[in-house]
XYZ file of C-alpha atoms in Angstrom:
575
model
C -17.271 43.625 12.335
C -17.177 43.516 16.134
C -15.012 41.353 18.223
C -16.370 37.715 18.476
C -18.479 37.101 21.467
C -19.070 33.433 20.612
C -17.123 30.718 22.723
C -14.451 28.563 21.235
C -16.615 25.489 21.694
C -19.484 26.991 19.725
C -17.142 28.310 17.048
C -15.817 24.757 16.597
C -19.358 23.321 16.222
C -20.563 26.193 13.900
C -17.643 25.380 11.519
C -18.212 21.634 11.122
C -19.779 20.147 8.069
C -22.626 17.538 8.406
C -20.503 14.479 8.195
C -18.079 15.649 10.958
C -21.119 16.579 13.250
C -22.520 13.142 12.665
C -19.207 11.468 13.531
C -18.787 13.577 16.617
C -22.168 12.384 17.886
C -21.345 8.703 17.110
C -18.158 9.072 19.112
C -20.038 10.594 22.071
C -18.152 13.839 21.894
C -21.286 15.967 21.499
C -25.074 15.494 21.692
C -27.848 16.632 19.432
C -29.064 18.733 22.248
C -25.752 20.471 22.449
C -25.549 21.089 18.677
C -29.118 22.505 18.532
C -28.522 24.682 21.614
C -25.287 25.959 19.925
C -27.092 26.922 16.722
C -30.074 28.448 18.472
C -27.674 30.849 20.248
C -26.022 31.671 16.912
C -29.431 31.916 15.180
C -30.636 34.531 17.764
C -27.498 36.556 17.264
C -27.726 36.574 13.399
C -31.400 37.279 13.421
C -30.966 40.331 15.543
C -28.561 41.720 13.023
C -30.352 40.573 9.777
C -33.911 39.893 10.508
C -33.644 36.485 8.750
C -36.308 34.363 10.738
C -40.060 34.667 10.873
C -40.620 32.178 13.830
C -38.882 29.592 15.887
C -39.690 25.856 15.980
C -40.827 25.479 19.599
C -40.217 21.592 19.667
C -36.557 21.692 18.298
C -34.987 20.958 21.573
C -37.478 18.224 22.399
C -36.648 16.637 19.036
C -32.958 16.902 19.813
C -33.511 15.104 23.174
C -35.479 12.245 21.462
C -32.579 11.950 19.029
C -30.034 11.557 21.743
C -32.271 8.992 23.574
C -32.645 7.012 20.467
C -28.930 6.886 19.916
C -28.129 6.003 23.501
C -30.689 3.100 23.633
C -29.940 1.680 20.149
C -26.473 2.796 19.322
C -27.844 3.712 15.965
C -28.679 7.014 14.194
C -32.218 8.140 13.089
C -30.729 8.725 9.690
C -27.977 10.517 7.740
C -29.022 13.949 9.229
C -29.323 12.822 12.847
C -29.310 15.875 15.109
C -28.409 18.408 12.383
C -30.110 21.858 12.881
C -31.603 23.183 9.749
C -34.019 26.112 8.634
C -36.957 26.161 6.291
C -38.240 28.892 3.987
C -41.428 30.582 5.086
C -43.689 29.046 2.412
C -42.982 25.445 3.320
C -45.739 24.219 5.593
C -44.749 23.217 9.145
C -47.446 21.919 11.451
C -48.621 24.648 13.836
C -46.396 27.391 12.324
C -47.559 30.220 9.947
C -47.078 30.146 6.147
C -47.232 33.875 5.168
C -45.510 34.329 1.718
C -44.367 37.560 3.246
C -47.853 38.989 3.508
C -49.428 40.549 6.462
C -52.905 39.183 5.775
C -51.614 35.610 5.521
C -49.564 36.095 8.668
C -52.484 37.462 10.735
C -54.846 34.742 9.358
C -52.400 32.025 10.140
C -51.793 33.289 13.788
C -55.564 33.245 14.244
C -55.949 29.711 12.802
C -53.064 28.266 14.701
C -50.811 27.813 11.680
C -50.620 24.990 9.068
C -52.192 21.725 9.832
C -49.652 19.568 8.155
C -45.949 19.341 7.470
C -44.691 19.764 4.009
C -43.364 16.511 2.482
C -39.787 18.054 2.400
C -39.994 18.747 6.048
C -41.306 15.230 6.649
C -38.316 13.873 4.579
C -35.748 15.757 6.533
C -37.240 14.774 9.921
C -37.324 11.143 8.808
C -33.438 11.317 8.439
C -33.020 12.927 11.922
C -32.706 16.491 10.807
C -34.014 19.109 13.256
C -35.695 22.288 11.892
C -35.059 25.196 14.394
C -36.748 28.181 12.618
C -38.586 29.271 9.401
C -36.780 31.931 7.434
C -38.049 35.169 5.799
C -38.729 35.553 2.099
C -39.655 38.258 -0.262
C -43.217 39.328 -0.909
C -44.984 36.420 -2.703
C -41.514 35.110 -3.689
C -41.675 37.412 -6.637
C -38.478 39.302 -6.275
C -34.735 38.565 -5.757
C -34.260 41.123 -2.967
C -34.764 40.491 0.721
C -38.091 42.102 2.031
C -41.814 41.916 2.563
C -44.558 43.780 4.355
C -45.147 41.075 6.958
C -41.688 41.108 8.524
C -39.538 43.776 6.913
C -36.268 43.510 5.048
C -33.749 40.799 5.583
C -30.095 41.898 5.411
C -26.924 40.300 4.333
C -24.993 38.831 7.304
C -21.643 39.768 5.544
C -22.678 43.397 5.177
C -25.922 44.468 6.623
C -26.033 47.508 4.167
C -26.602 44.855 1.410
C -29.250 42.521 0.303
C -28.801 38.781 0.912
C -30.639 38.139 -2.326
C -33.905 36.345 -2.607
C -36.547 35.185 -2.671
C -34.999 32.747 -0.124
C -33.405 35.733 1.695
C -33.552 34.514 5.164
C -31.842 31.201 4.163
C -28.975 33.097 2.675
C -28.505 35.274 5.662
C -28.841 32.407 8.118
C -26.701 29.762 6.318
C -24.121 32.478 5.303
C -23.314 33.250 9.006
C -23.601 29.606 10.267
C -26.973 30.165 11.976
C -28.221 27.041 10.306
C -26.071 23.922 9.071
C -28.293 23.950 5.940
C -31.638 25.436 4.695
C -34.270 24.584 2.299
C -35.464 27.400 -0.098
C -37.110 27.484 -3.468
C -35.993 28.750 -6.871
C -38.071 29.900 -9.951
C -35.628 32.517 -11.280
C -32.574 32.292 -9.057
C -34.244 32.313 -5.532
C -31.866 29.663 -4.084
C -28.826 30.597 -6.259
C -28.955 34.391 -5.875
C -28.896 34.298 -1.953
C -26.183 31.524 -1.990
C -24.073 33.635 -4.332
C -24.518 36.862 -2.381
C -23.849 35.313 1.069
C -20.840 33.157 0.189
C -22.431 29.602 0.407
C -23.373 26.920 -2.002
C -26.905 26.466 -3.386
C -28.682 24.150 -5.636
C -31.761 24.116 -7.926
C -32.865 20.755 -9.189
C -34.880 20.137 -12.336
C -38.457 21.129 -11.612
C -40.572 18.604 -9.613
C -37.728 16.567 -8.367
C -37.990 18.458 -4.958
C -41.445 18.429 -3.373
C -43.688 21.394 -2.478
C -46.449 19.119 -1.394
C -48.104 18.987 2.163
C -48.733 15.713 3.802
C -52.329 15.923 2.646
C -51.515 16.602 -0.942
C -51.810 20.513 -0.959
C -49.239 22.623 -2.226
C -48.237 26.364 -2.134
C -46.518 26.440 -5.437
C -46.615 24.449 -8.648
C -50.401 23.993 -8.673
C -52.036 21.409 -10.827
C -52.185 22.545 -14.498
C -49.080 24.786 -14.171
C -46.827 23.970 -17.184
C -44.996 27.323 -17.363
C -41.751 28.001 -15.762
C -42.089 26.005 -12.555
C -40.497 26.668 -9.165
C -38.437 23.944 -7.491
C -37.149 23.506 -3.914
C -33.518 23.269 -3.217
C -30.936 23.397 -0.306
C -28.331 25.922 0.645
C -25.253 25.051 2.818
C -21.639 26.140 3.573
C -20.184 23.253 1.705
C -21.035 21.337 -1.478
C -20.710 18.065 0.362
C -23.400 19.179 2.756
C -25.691 19.802 -0.357
C -24.904 16.156 -1.379
C -25.873 14.851 2.109
C -29.165 16.737 2.225
C -30.139 15.579 -1.327
C -29.074 12.088 -0.744
C -31.225 12.054 2.283
C -34.391 13.532 0.702
C -34.088 11.355 -2.438
C -33.441 8.048 -0.695
C -35.587 5.158 -1.797
C -37.561 5.261 1.397
C -37.916 9.064 1.673
C -41.443 10.519 1.875
C -40.424 12.722 -0.984
C -40.355 9.746 -3.424
C -43.336 8.053 -1.646
C -45.964 10.517 -0.837
C -45.790 13.330 -3.295
C -47.001 11.724 -6.612
C -45.770 14.618 -8.607
C -42.134 13.916 -7.658
C -40.679 11.326 -10.025
C -39.294 8.327 -8.269
C -35.648 8.868 -8.964
C -33.514 7.777 -6.088
C -30.144 9.740 -5.493
C -27.632 8.201 -8.004
C -24.488 7.704 -5.933
C -22.788 5.886 -8.819
C -22.993 8.936 -11.059
C -21.705 11.153 -8.196
C -18.730 8.780 -7.726
C -17.597 8.627 -11.361
C -13.817 9.078 -11.830
C -12.001 10.698 -14.696
C -11.756 14.083 -16.220
C -15.001 16.139 -17.011
C -15.821 17.925 -20.195
C -16.803 21.400 -18.999
C -18.242 24.157 -21.190
C -17.598 27.571 -20.090
C -18.075 31.210 -20.913
C -17.022 34.263 -18.914
C -18.697 36.903 -20.837
C -21.493 36.251 -23.171
C -24.249 33.776 -22.489
C -27.205 35.162 -20.698
C -25.243 37.270 -18.124
C -26.799 40.530 -17.545
C -24.993 42.851 -17.563
C -21.552 41.864 -18.594
C -19.671 40.447 -15.564
C -17.737 42.907 -13.404
C -13.935 42.605 -13.052
C -14.066 40.485 -9.833
C -16.343 37.944 -11.542
C -14.223 37.790 -14.649
C -11.020 37.245 -12.600
C -12.531 34.567 -10.431
C -14.134 32.524 -13.205
C -10.892 32.777 -15.327
C -8.875 31.432 -12.387
C -11.468 28.669 -11.926
C -11.167 27.590 -15.484
C -7.322 27.521 -15.306
C -7.390 25.496 -12.108
C -9.738 22.889 -13.679
C -7.704 22.760 -16.858
C -4.560 22.254 -14.726
C -6.380 19.497 -12.906
C -6.753 17.601 -16.096
C -10.336 18.390 -17.138
C -11.464 19.359 -20.602
C -12.480 22.912 -20.888
C -14.555 23.790 -23.952
C -15.797 27.371 -24.781
C -19.553 27.186 -25.142
C -21.854 30.156 -25.390
C -25.563 29.194 -25.159
C -26.497 32.627 -26.658
C -25.000 31.434 -29.870
C -27.432 28.422 -29.816
C -30.680 30.133 -28.606
C -30.041 33.868 -29.051
C -31.301 36.058 -26.251
C -33.378 38.209 -28.558
C -35.427 35.061 -29.418
C -35.653 33.595 -25.853
C -36.309 37.101 -24.193
C -39.900 37.640 -25.430
C -41.139 34.137 -24.313
C -39.235 34.388 -21.015
C -41.039 37.637 -20.200
C -44.484 36.151 -21.169
C -43.849 33.089 -18.985
C -42.551 35.121 -16.018
C -45.093 37.661 -16.475
C -47.678 34.956 -16.016
C -49.259 36.066 -19.326
C -49.460 32.770 -21.021
C -52.818 31.590 -19.486
C -55.543 31.950 -22.094
C -58.743 33.996 -21.428
C -57.301 35.122 -18.125
C -59.855 38.003 -17.862
C -59.808 39.661 -14.516
C -56.587 38.119 -13.456
C -54.705 39.846 -16.326
C -56.176 43.061 -15.254
C -55.128 42.440 -11.756
C -51.610 41.738 -12.968
C -51.560 45.187 -14.854
C -52.603 46.785 -11.578
C -49.573 45.351 -9.879
C -47.284 46.726 -12.522
C -48.968 50.052 -12.243
C -48.685 50.090 -8.520
C -52.344 50.241 -7.794
C -52.792 46.596 -6.584
C -50.816 44.785 -4.020
C -50.533 41.169 -5.083
C -51.614 38.525 -7.493
C -53.949 37.209 -4.828
C -57.191 38.905 -4.084
C -56.755 37.896 -0.466
C -53.882 40.332 -0.069
C -55.241 43.681 -1.235
C -54.420 45.428 2.039
C -50.684 44.614 1.814
C -48.282 47.419 0.813
C -46.251 46.840 -2.233
C -42.491 46.404 -1.509
C -40.420 48.631 -3.826
C -38.518 45.450 -5.106
C -41.886 43.949 -6.392
C -42.740 47.279 -8.116
C -39.228 47.174 -9.661
C -39.636 43.491 -10.988
C -43.077 44.325 -12.318
C -41.731 47.244 -14.258
C -38.936 45.110 -15.654
C -41.263 42.453 -16.657
C -42.886 44.822 -19.173
C -40.002 44.405 -21.467
C -38.122 46.821 -23.713
C -41.344 47.928 -25.455
C -43.036 48.533 -22.211
C -45.771 45.937 -22.861
C -45.904 42.447 -21.366
C -46.679 39.670 -23.950
C -49.900 38.172 -23.080
C -51.588 35.138 -24.817
C -55.219 35.824 -25.454
C -56.282 32.492 -26.773
C -55.479 28.883 -26.310
C -53.666 28.737 -29.627
C -51.347 31.641 -28.628
C -50.716 29.848 -25.269
C -49.794 26.586 -27.073
C -47.647 28.454 -29.479
C -45.536 30.073 -26.650
C -45.097 26.635 -24.879
C -44.144 25.013 -28.141
C -41.584 27.640 -29.022
C -40.076 27.380 -25.383
C -39.809 23.554 -25.758
C -38.267 23.786 -29.139
C -35.617 26.088 -27.592
C -35.049 23.630 -24.841
C -34.521 20.841 -27.389
C -32.110 22.921 -29.484
C -29.873 23.817 -26.508
C -29.834 20.125 -25.362
C -29.038 18.888 -28.888
C -26.010 21.359 -29.070
C -24.919 20.428 -25.605
C -24.799 16.728 -26.396
C -23.049 17.356 -29.664
C -20.370 19.251 -27.708
C -19.949 16.343 -25.408
C -20.428 18.555 -22.293
C -20.816 17.193 -18.846
C -21.679 20.565 -17.361
C -21.451 24.306 -18.228
C -19.910 26.804 -15.871
C -20.701 30.495 -16.063
C -21.322 33.487 -13.759
C -23.722 33.083 -10.968
C -24.271 36.814 -10.982
C -22.543 39.606 -12.740
C -21.754 41.611 -9.620
C -21.620 41.243 -5.866
C -24.553 41.662 -3.529
C -25.950 45.241 -4.059
C -27.171 47.736 -1.397
C -30.662 47.184 -0.243
C -31.871 50.348 -1.903
C -30.534 49.393 -5.297
C -32.449 46.193 -5.663
C -35.601 47.819 -7.232
C -33.372 49.190 -9.989
C -31.678 45.887 -10.812
C -34.493 43.547 -11.857
C -33.019 42.675 -15.267
C -29.898 41.195 -13.592
C -31.859 38.163 -12.506
C -31.876 36.848 -16.109
C -28.427 35.409 -15.416
C -29.922 32.763 -13.228
C -33.479 32.965 -14.573
C -32.596 31.635 -17.941
C -31.751 28.181 -16.494
C -35.258 27.947 -14.883
C -36.641 28.742 -18.377
C -34.657 25.903 -19.800
C -35.645 23.719 -16.789
C -32.189 22.294 -15.986
C -30.334 21.702 -12.729
C -28.107 24.484 -11.651
C -25.914 25.108 -8.577
C -23.687 27.925 -7.334
C -20.735 27.906 -5.119
C -18.234 30.544 -3.858
C -14.971 30.923 -5.732
C -13.645 34.213 -4.338
C -14.195 37.617 -3.060
C -13.986 41.199 -4.423
C -10.487 42.573 -3.784
C -9.255 46.135 -3.714
C -7.239 45.479 -7.065
C -10.536 44.492 -8.673
C -12.103 47.799 -7.667
C -9.321 49.699 -9.277
C -10.273 48.146 -12.669
C -12.885 49.673 -14.961
C -16.054 47.778 -15.726
C -16.649 47.792 -19.482
C -20.346 48.118 -20.317
C -19.662 48.564 -23.996
C -20.320 44.994 -24.714
C -23.712 45.170 -23.308
C -26.856 45.861 -25.469
C -27.220 49.458 -26.361
C -30.725 49.376 -24.820
C -29.328 48.950 -21.320
C -31.144 51.638 -19.202
C -29.076 54.266 -17.519
C -30.758 53.537 -14.138
C -29.773 49.889 -14.431
C -26.300 50.801 -15.395
C -25.862 53.236 -12.525
C -27.173 50.794 -9.994
C -24.829 48.113 -11.139
C -21.930 50.473 -10.624
C -23.160 51.475 -7.225
C -23.491 47.754 -6.240
C -19.707 47.396 -6.893
C -18.712 50.432 -4.818
C -17.191 49.651 -1.419
C -17.759 45.846 -2.082
C -14.439 44.694 -1.043
C -14.654 41.205 0.682
C -17.986 40.428 -0.784
C -18.326 36.911 -2.209
C -18.117 36.023 -5.968
C -19.810 32.793 -7.025
C -19.753 30.388 -10.012
C -22.886 28.790 -11.531
C -22.694 25.198 -12.652
C -25.521 23.938 -15.100
C -26.301 20.461 -16.235
C -28.743 18.506 -18.304
C -32.267 17.725 -16.979
C -32.525 15.047 -14.269
C -28.691 14.927 -14.114
C -28.474 16.637 -10.673
C -25.788 14.198 -9.376
C -23.547 15.049 -12.308
C -23.795 18.801 -11.486
C -22.984 17.976 -7.785
C -19.975 15.887 -8.895
C -18.630 18.904 -10.894
C -19.303 21.306 -7.947
C -17.381 19.076 -5.630
C -14.488 18.978 -8.062
C -14.514 22.772 -8.622
C -14.526 23.249 -4.790
C -11.624 20.931 -4.448
C -9.421 22.362 -7.146
C -10.337 26.040 -6.865
C -10.092 26.372 -2.981
C -6.240 25.960 -2.850
C -5.572 28.735 -5.532
C -8.367 31.086 -4.248
C -6.968 32.365 -0.947
C -9.738 34.787 -0.477
C -12.409 32.088 -0.536
C -15.217 32.780 1.887
C -14.794 30.147 4.747
C -15.408 32.428 7.686
C -19.132 32.063 8.044
C -19.002 31.003 11.767
C -16.687 34.044 12.568
C -19.041 36.771 11.185
C -20.321 39.369 13.594
C -22.714 41.344 11.586
C -23.585 44.982 12.604
C -27.177 45.328 13.785
C -29.263 47.223 11.367
C -32.909 47.625 10.103
C -34.364 49.342 7.056
C -36.327 52.368 8.240
C -38.949 51.486 5.620
C -39.333 48.794 3.188
C -36.436 48.606 0.599
C -34.550 51.708 1.978
C -30.954 51.880 3.170
C -30.590 50.100 6.503
C -29.536 52.148 9.546
C -27.552 50.996 12.706
C -29.754 50.343 15.666
C -29.337 48.500 18.996
C -30.516 45.145 20.210
C -32.755 46.989 22.682
C -34.400 48.959 19.847
C -35.281 45.781 18.181
C -36.604 44.030 21.172
C -38.881 47.073 21.784
C -40.495 46.829 18.383
């Protein structure tokens, strides 16, 4: 890292959580304009190094000025996010700005048409509470991979180490929030796309139960979760440096008057439950360190950090109960259905669309959308497609309505079975690895597609899940061997080798914990995350809390998915 070039005033603002920034405005110590200007300076710096943004929000400073004027004239705040800069993932609509899904064809079409005509409901909900979007963030191609790149804008890099991926598909959010280029960001998650970048970039992230967080536009359209989609559904969710910031954002978007609960008819009218969040007393926490659906077995750093968290929680008076979901719903039973669902092979009589999907896996077709045939295939997408074929090399595809219904019925039975065992064990939440290993090098993502099952399984069960940092990789960790003997004998050599390479030279990279709850009990998961942050932070001295101090080396991938190389600011400006 280079010596810091950021002023002390900016460093102070960049380090403050939402409640502190709000309080400072109320005391007249800082204005919304000053906060937004500070974050815009930081955002430009981090974007130059990581390529995390797709476009800026031109009216951000005007919105900040209006927020200041409102406070001066009324003595009140616009809402609980008054003057707070935030960032929005590319595929959420913002009026006048492009929605590209990482595709050149959509990018060019959007520029020609003048961008989206309406705000997404999530953006409306944030603005209604005074939040100020400053930029849209980069994402993976079609949101179909957990890496950080696409043909439209190139690869996004990890702000902690620009040789490594920030994770995805909400890659730009991970890189931006992870380096205090944004107070919080809004991403989406259908297999770990919020939790993976949060884990890799050392921040907290949250995935609600599907449909509790809106994807709808003001006019009712939506990019994801189209009508008739009853498979594994994507859900929006926030990333932030502190768990309490996640609470503030979700409290705002799920307020009784929020556009999210009053415009999007597909979002259930469930206001934020502050009483559940404020409950006192010990939690009953299920846990597993190894086992579960972690793929591969967790590396020594992950094992050490989770075991330390378990002990800290036990010492704080909570009840820790071993609980392995793999013993309830075995992976071998879940795995074929999960492949069918994520391979989008459960739609009956798909005809040409199934043939198109086979072309994607074979590398002769660029995208699930016929509008994007001219887009190149990112190597990460090819790697995910290869992994989706399964151990036998063939993707399960329903060829009739009856087979479709049978797959959905078996999935729902597995969800019910896990929920029943969960209740019988009296669990409030389950804690487990967020990822088996730290953020891998950019060029290894294509070889590591099966690792996403660690987060993906909880989308399959459609339960709320959050991640938060609990430590970092240490030199001592790297001196310990990583035992792959407990993994299935079918683990592929390329996958094993890529896992090992991801661990090499990873000292200082974040390690995260995953916290899982029961459907529609988001506030209970947040309560547990707050408690974990409270009790683990004092004992985990290597916790990542230096987001605002990061000075990432400026790099770019020479071609999509390749190892990034050092470059200069001038080289980037010339492109």
